Tab-separated table of C-alpha atoms in Angstrom:
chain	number	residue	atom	x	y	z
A	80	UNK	CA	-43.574	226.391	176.455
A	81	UNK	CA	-42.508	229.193	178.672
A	82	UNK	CA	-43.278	229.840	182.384
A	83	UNK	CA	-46.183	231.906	183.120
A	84	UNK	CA	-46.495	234.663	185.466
A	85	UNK	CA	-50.189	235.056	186.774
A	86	UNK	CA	-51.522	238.468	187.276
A	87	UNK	CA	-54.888	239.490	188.919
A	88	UNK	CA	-57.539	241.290	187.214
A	89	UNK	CA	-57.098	244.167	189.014
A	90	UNK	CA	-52.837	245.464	188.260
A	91	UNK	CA	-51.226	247.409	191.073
A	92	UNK	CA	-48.254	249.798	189.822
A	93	UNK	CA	-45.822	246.994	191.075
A	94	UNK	CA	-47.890	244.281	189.656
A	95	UNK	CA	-47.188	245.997	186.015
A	96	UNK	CA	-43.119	246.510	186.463
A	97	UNK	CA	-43.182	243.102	187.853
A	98	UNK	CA	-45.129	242.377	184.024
A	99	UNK	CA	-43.040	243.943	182.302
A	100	UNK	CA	-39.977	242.524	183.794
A	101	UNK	CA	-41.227	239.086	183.101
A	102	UNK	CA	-41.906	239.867	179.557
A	103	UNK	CA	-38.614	240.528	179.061
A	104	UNK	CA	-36.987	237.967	180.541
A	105	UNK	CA	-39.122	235.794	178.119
A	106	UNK	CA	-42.003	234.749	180.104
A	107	UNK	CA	-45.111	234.270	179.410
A	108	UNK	CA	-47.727	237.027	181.455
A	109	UNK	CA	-51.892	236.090	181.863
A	110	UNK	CA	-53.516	238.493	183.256
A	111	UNK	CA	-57.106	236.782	184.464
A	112	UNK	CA	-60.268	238.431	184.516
A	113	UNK	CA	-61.901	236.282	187.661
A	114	UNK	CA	-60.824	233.647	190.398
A	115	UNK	CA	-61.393	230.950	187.090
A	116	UNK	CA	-58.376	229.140	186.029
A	117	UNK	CA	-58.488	228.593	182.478
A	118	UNK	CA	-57.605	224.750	181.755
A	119	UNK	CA	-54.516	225.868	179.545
A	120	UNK	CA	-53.033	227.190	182.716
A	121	UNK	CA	-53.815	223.983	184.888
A	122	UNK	CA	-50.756	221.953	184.968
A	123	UNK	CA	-48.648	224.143	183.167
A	124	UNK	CA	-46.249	225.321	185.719
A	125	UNK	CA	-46.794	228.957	186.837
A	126	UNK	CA	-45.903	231.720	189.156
A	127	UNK	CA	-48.474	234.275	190.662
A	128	UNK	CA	-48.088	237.868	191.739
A	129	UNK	CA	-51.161	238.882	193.565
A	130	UNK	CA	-53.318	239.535	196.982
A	131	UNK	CA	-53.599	236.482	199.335
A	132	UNK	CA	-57.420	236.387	198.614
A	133	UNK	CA	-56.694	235.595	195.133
A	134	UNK	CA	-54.022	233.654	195.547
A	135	UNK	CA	-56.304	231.603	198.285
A	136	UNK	CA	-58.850	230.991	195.220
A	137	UNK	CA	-56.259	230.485	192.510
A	138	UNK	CA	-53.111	228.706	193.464
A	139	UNK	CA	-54.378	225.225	194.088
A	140	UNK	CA	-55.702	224.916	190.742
A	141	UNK	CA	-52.234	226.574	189.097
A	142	UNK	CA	-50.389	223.893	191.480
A	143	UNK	CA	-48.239	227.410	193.344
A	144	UNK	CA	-47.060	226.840	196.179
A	145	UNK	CA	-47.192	230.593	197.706
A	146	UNK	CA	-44.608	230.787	200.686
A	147	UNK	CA	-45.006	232.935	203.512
A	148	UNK	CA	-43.266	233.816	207.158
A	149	UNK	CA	-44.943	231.332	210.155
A	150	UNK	CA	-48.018	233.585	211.742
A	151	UNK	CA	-45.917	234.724	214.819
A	152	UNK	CA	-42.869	234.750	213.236
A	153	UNK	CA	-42.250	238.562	214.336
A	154	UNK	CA	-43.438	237.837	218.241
A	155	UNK	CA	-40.547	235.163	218.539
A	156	UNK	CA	-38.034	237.439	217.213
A	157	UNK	CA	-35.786	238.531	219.512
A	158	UNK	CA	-36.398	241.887	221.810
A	159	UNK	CA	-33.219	243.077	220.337
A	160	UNK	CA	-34.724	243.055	216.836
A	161	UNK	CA	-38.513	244.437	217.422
A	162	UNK	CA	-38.150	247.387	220.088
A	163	UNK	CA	-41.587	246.332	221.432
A	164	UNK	CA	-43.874	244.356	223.165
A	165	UNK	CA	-45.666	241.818	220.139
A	166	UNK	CA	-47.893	238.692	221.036
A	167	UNK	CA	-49.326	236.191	218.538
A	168	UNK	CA	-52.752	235.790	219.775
A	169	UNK	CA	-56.328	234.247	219.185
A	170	UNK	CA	-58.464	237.606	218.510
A	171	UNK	CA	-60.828	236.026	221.654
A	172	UNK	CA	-58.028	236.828	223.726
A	173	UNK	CA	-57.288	240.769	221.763
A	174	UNK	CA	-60.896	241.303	222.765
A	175	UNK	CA	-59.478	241.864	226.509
A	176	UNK	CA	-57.006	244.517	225.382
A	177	UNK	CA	-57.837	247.779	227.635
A	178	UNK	CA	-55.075	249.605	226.220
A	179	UNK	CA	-54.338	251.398	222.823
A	180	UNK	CA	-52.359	248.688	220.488
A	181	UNK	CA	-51.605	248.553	217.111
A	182	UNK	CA	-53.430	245.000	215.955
A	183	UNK	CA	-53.333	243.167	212.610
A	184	UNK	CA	-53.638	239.958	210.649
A	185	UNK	CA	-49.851	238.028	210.445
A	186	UNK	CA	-50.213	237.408	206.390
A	187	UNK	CA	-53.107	239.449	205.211
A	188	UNK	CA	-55.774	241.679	205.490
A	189	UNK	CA	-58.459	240.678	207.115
A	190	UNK	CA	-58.086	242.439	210.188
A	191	UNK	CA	-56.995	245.750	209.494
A	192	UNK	CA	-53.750	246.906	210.803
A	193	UNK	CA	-54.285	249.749	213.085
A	194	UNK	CA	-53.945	251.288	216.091
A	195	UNK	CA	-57.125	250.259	218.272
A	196	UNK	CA	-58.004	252.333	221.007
A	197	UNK	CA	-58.977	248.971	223.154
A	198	UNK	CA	-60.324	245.453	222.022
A	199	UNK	CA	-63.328	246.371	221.815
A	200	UNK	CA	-62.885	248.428	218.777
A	201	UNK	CA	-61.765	245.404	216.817
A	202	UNK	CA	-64.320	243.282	214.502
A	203	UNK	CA	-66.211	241.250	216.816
A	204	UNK	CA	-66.716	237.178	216.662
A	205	UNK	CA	-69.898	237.978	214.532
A	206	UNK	CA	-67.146	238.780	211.691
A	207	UNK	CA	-64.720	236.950	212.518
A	208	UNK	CA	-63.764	233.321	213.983
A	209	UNK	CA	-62.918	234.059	217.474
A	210	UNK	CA	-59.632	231.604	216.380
A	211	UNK	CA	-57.953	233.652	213.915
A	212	UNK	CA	-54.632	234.574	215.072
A	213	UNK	CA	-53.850	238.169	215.295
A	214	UNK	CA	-50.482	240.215	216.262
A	215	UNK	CA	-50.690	242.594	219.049
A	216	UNK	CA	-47.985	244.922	219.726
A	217	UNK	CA	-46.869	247.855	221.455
A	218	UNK	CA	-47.626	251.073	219.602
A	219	UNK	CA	-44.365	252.383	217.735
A	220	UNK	CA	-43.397	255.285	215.338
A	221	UNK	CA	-40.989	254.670	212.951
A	222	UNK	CA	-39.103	257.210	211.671
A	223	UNK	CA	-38.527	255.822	208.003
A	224	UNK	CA	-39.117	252.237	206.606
A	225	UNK	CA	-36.898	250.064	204.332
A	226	UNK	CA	-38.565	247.009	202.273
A	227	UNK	CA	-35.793	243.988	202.083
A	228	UNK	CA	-36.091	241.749	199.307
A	229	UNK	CA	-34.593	237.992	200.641
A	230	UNK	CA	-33.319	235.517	198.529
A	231	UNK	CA	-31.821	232.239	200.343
A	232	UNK	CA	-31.186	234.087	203.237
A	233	UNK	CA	-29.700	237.211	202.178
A	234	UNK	CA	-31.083	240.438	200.832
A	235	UNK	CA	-31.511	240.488	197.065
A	236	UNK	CA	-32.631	244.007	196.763
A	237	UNK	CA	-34.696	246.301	198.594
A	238	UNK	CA	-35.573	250.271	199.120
A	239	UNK	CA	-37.015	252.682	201.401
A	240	UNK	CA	-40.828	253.175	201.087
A	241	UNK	CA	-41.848	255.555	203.515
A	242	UNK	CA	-40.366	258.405	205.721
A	243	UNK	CA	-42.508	259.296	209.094
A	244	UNK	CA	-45.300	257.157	207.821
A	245	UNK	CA	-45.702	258.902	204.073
A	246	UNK	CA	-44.821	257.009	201.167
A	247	UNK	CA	-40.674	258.268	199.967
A	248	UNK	CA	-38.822	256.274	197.790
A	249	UNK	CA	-34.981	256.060	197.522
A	250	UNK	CA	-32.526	253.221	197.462
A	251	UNK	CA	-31.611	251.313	200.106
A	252	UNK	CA	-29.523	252.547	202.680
A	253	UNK	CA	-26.166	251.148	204.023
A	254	UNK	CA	-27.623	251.083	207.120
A	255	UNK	CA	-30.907	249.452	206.559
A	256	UNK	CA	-29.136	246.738	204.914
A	257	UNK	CA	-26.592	246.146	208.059
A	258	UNK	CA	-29.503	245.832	209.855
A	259	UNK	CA	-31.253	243.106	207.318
A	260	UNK	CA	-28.495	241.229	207.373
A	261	UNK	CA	-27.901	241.117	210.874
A	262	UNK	CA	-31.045	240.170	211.479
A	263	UNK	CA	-30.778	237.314	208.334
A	264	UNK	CA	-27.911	235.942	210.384
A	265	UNK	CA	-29.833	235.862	213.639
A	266	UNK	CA	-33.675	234.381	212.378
A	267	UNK	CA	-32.711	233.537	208.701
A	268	UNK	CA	-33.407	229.815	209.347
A	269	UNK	CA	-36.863	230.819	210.340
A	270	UNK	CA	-37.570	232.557	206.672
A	271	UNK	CA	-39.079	230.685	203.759
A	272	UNK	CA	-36.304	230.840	201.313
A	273	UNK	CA	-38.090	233.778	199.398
A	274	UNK	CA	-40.171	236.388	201.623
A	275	UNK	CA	-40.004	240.169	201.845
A	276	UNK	CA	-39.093	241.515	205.948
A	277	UNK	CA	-39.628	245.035	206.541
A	278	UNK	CA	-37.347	246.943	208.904
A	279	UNK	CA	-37.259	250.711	210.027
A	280	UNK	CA	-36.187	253.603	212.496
A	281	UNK	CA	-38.139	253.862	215.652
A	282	UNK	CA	-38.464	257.656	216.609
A	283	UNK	CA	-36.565	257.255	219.320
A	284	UNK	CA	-33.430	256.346	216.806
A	285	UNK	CA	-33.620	252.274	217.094
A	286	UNK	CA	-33.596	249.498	214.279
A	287	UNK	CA	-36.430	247.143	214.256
A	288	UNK	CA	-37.791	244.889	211.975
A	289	UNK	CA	-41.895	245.868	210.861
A	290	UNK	CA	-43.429	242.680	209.883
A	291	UNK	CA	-42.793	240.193	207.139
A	292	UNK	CA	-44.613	240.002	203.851
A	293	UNK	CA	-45.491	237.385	201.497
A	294	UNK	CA	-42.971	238.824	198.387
A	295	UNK	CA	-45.497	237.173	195.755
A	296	UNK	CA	-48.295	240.067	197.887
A	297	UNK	CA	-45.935	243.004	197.959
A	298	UNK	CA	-45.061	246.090	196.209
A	299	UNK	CA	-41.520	246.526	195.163
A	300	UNK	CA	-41.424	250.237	196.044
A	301	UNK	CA	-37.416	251.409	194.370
A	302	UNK	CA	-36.244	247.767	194.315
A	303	UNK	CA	-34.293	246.561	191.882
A	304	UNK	CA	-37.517	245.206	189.740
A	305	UNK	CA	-35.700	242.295	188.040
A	306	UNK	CA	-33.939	241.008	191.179
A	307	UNK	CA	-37.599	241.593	193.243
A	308	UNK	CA	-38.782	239.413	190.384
A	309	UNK	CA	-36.350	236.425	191.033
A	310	UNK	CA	-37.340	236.568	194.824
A	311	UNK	CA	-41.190	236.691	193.554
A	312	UNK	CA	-41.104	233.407	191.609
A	313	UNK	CA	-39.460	231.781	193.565
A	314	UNK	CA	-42.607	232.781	196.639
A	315	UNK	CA	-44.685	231.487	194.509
A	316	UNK	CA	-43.929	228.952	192.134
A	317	UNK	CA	-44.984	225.321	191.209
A	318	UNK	CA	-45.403	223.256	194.003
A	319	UNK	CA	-43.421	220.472	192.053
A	320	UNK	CA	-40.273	222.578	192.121
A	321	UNK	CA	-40.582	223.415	196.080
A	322	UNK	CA	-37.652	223.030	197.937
A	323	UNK	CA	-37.955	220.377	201.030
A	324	UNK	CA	-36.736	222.799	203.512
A	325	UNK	CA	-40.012	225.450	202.617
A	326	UNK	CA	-42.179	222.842	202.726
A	327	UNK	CA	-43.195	224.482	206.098
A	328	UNK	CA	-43.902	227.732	205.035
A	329	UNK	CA	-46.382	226.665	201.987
A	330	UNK	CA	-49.445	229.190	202.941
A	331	UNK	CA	-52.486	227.030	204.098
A	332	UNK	CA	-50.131	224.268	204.854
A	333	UNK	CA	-50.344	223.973	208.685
């Protein structure tokens, strides 16, 4: 019986290249309708594409392991590689901020990323465990924005997504990918073995890298969709087949 890839209800335009990709490369594709696993799926070695909500509801059951960067994985990075001021912090302590900063959640959603004009602008503790861990960091304009596919600690494939903050597609530049790699060769070790980093031009001309995505969460924008695919699967595939040295990067692990 093939491998299936597991889609959400709801299909994003990468979600359905990422499909059809599967398809054919002979894999099975189940798109479900809810957060139920059917039994047939239980047990039966899978791979997921989706938001970290769903995969939060469905991956125990499909026995994924979804892999994803350590929470403050981007403030321990080097100032070299970040061109600004980022601190992994309890959202108790963001409350304080009486400054403009741009603020998000490390792996998902929940708090949106924006720029918040102080801390008192964020969602308060009646929303949201005074615990969670948030990223703080120094507001920055980047110029244009490069998505890098990483595969065992080099880039796999990758593309630009967005020029002065508007979504622009085009390959990957020479540049961007210098960048990625020196970067790899610098914080590699501290990568799951499949994740998606982004990197970009500040406006004042500097290379940083953006954040770090869960690859099994993210769009593949202009990259190569079959090789995006092979970093995908591997993000997110049974846990019996998990390599011992991502075993600390399993999402929910810690």
């Amino acid at each position: 019986m093939p491998l299936a890839l597991v889609l959400p209800p709801r299909l994003t335009a990468s979600a359905l290249t990422l499909r059809d990709t599967a398809r054919l490369r002979g894999l099975d594709t189940v798109r479900l309708t809810g957060r139920e696993v059917p039994e047939g799926l239980r047990g039966r070695g899978a791979h997921l594409h989706a938001g970290p909500s769903f995969a939060d509801a469905v991956a125990p059951a499909l026995g994924i392991a979804p892999l994803e960067a350590p929470a403050d994985w981007l403030a321990r990075l080097p100032a070299a590689f970040v061109r600004r001021e980022i601190r992994a912090v309890p959202i108790r302590e963001a409350y304080e901020l009486r400054r403009p900063a741009f603020v998000k959640s490390p792996n998902d959603k929940s708090i949106p990323a924006l720029v918040y004009a102080d801390g008192s602008r964020l969602p308060g503790p009646d929303a949201v465990d005074p615990e969670t861990v948030v990223l703080v960091s120094d507001v920055v304009a980047f110029d244009s924005e490069y998505r890098l596919y990483l595969l065992d600690g080099r880039i796999h494939t990758g593309s630009r997504y967005a020029v002065s903050g508007r979504l622009s597609l085009a390959p990957l530049s020479a540049a961007a990918r210098a960048f990625g790699s020196e970067l790899l060769a610098a914080a590699g070790h501290t990568l799951p073995s499949a994740i998606v980093v982004d990197v970009g031009v500040t406006d004042h001309g500097q290379w940083a890298a953006i954040e770090a995505n869960a690859a099994w969460a993210s769009g593949c924008y202009a990259s190569d969709p079959d090789r995006a695919l092979d970093v995908v699967l591997r993000a997110a595939g049974p846990a019996a087949q998990l390599a011992e040295r991502d075993g600390a990067f399993v999402r929910g692990a810690a």
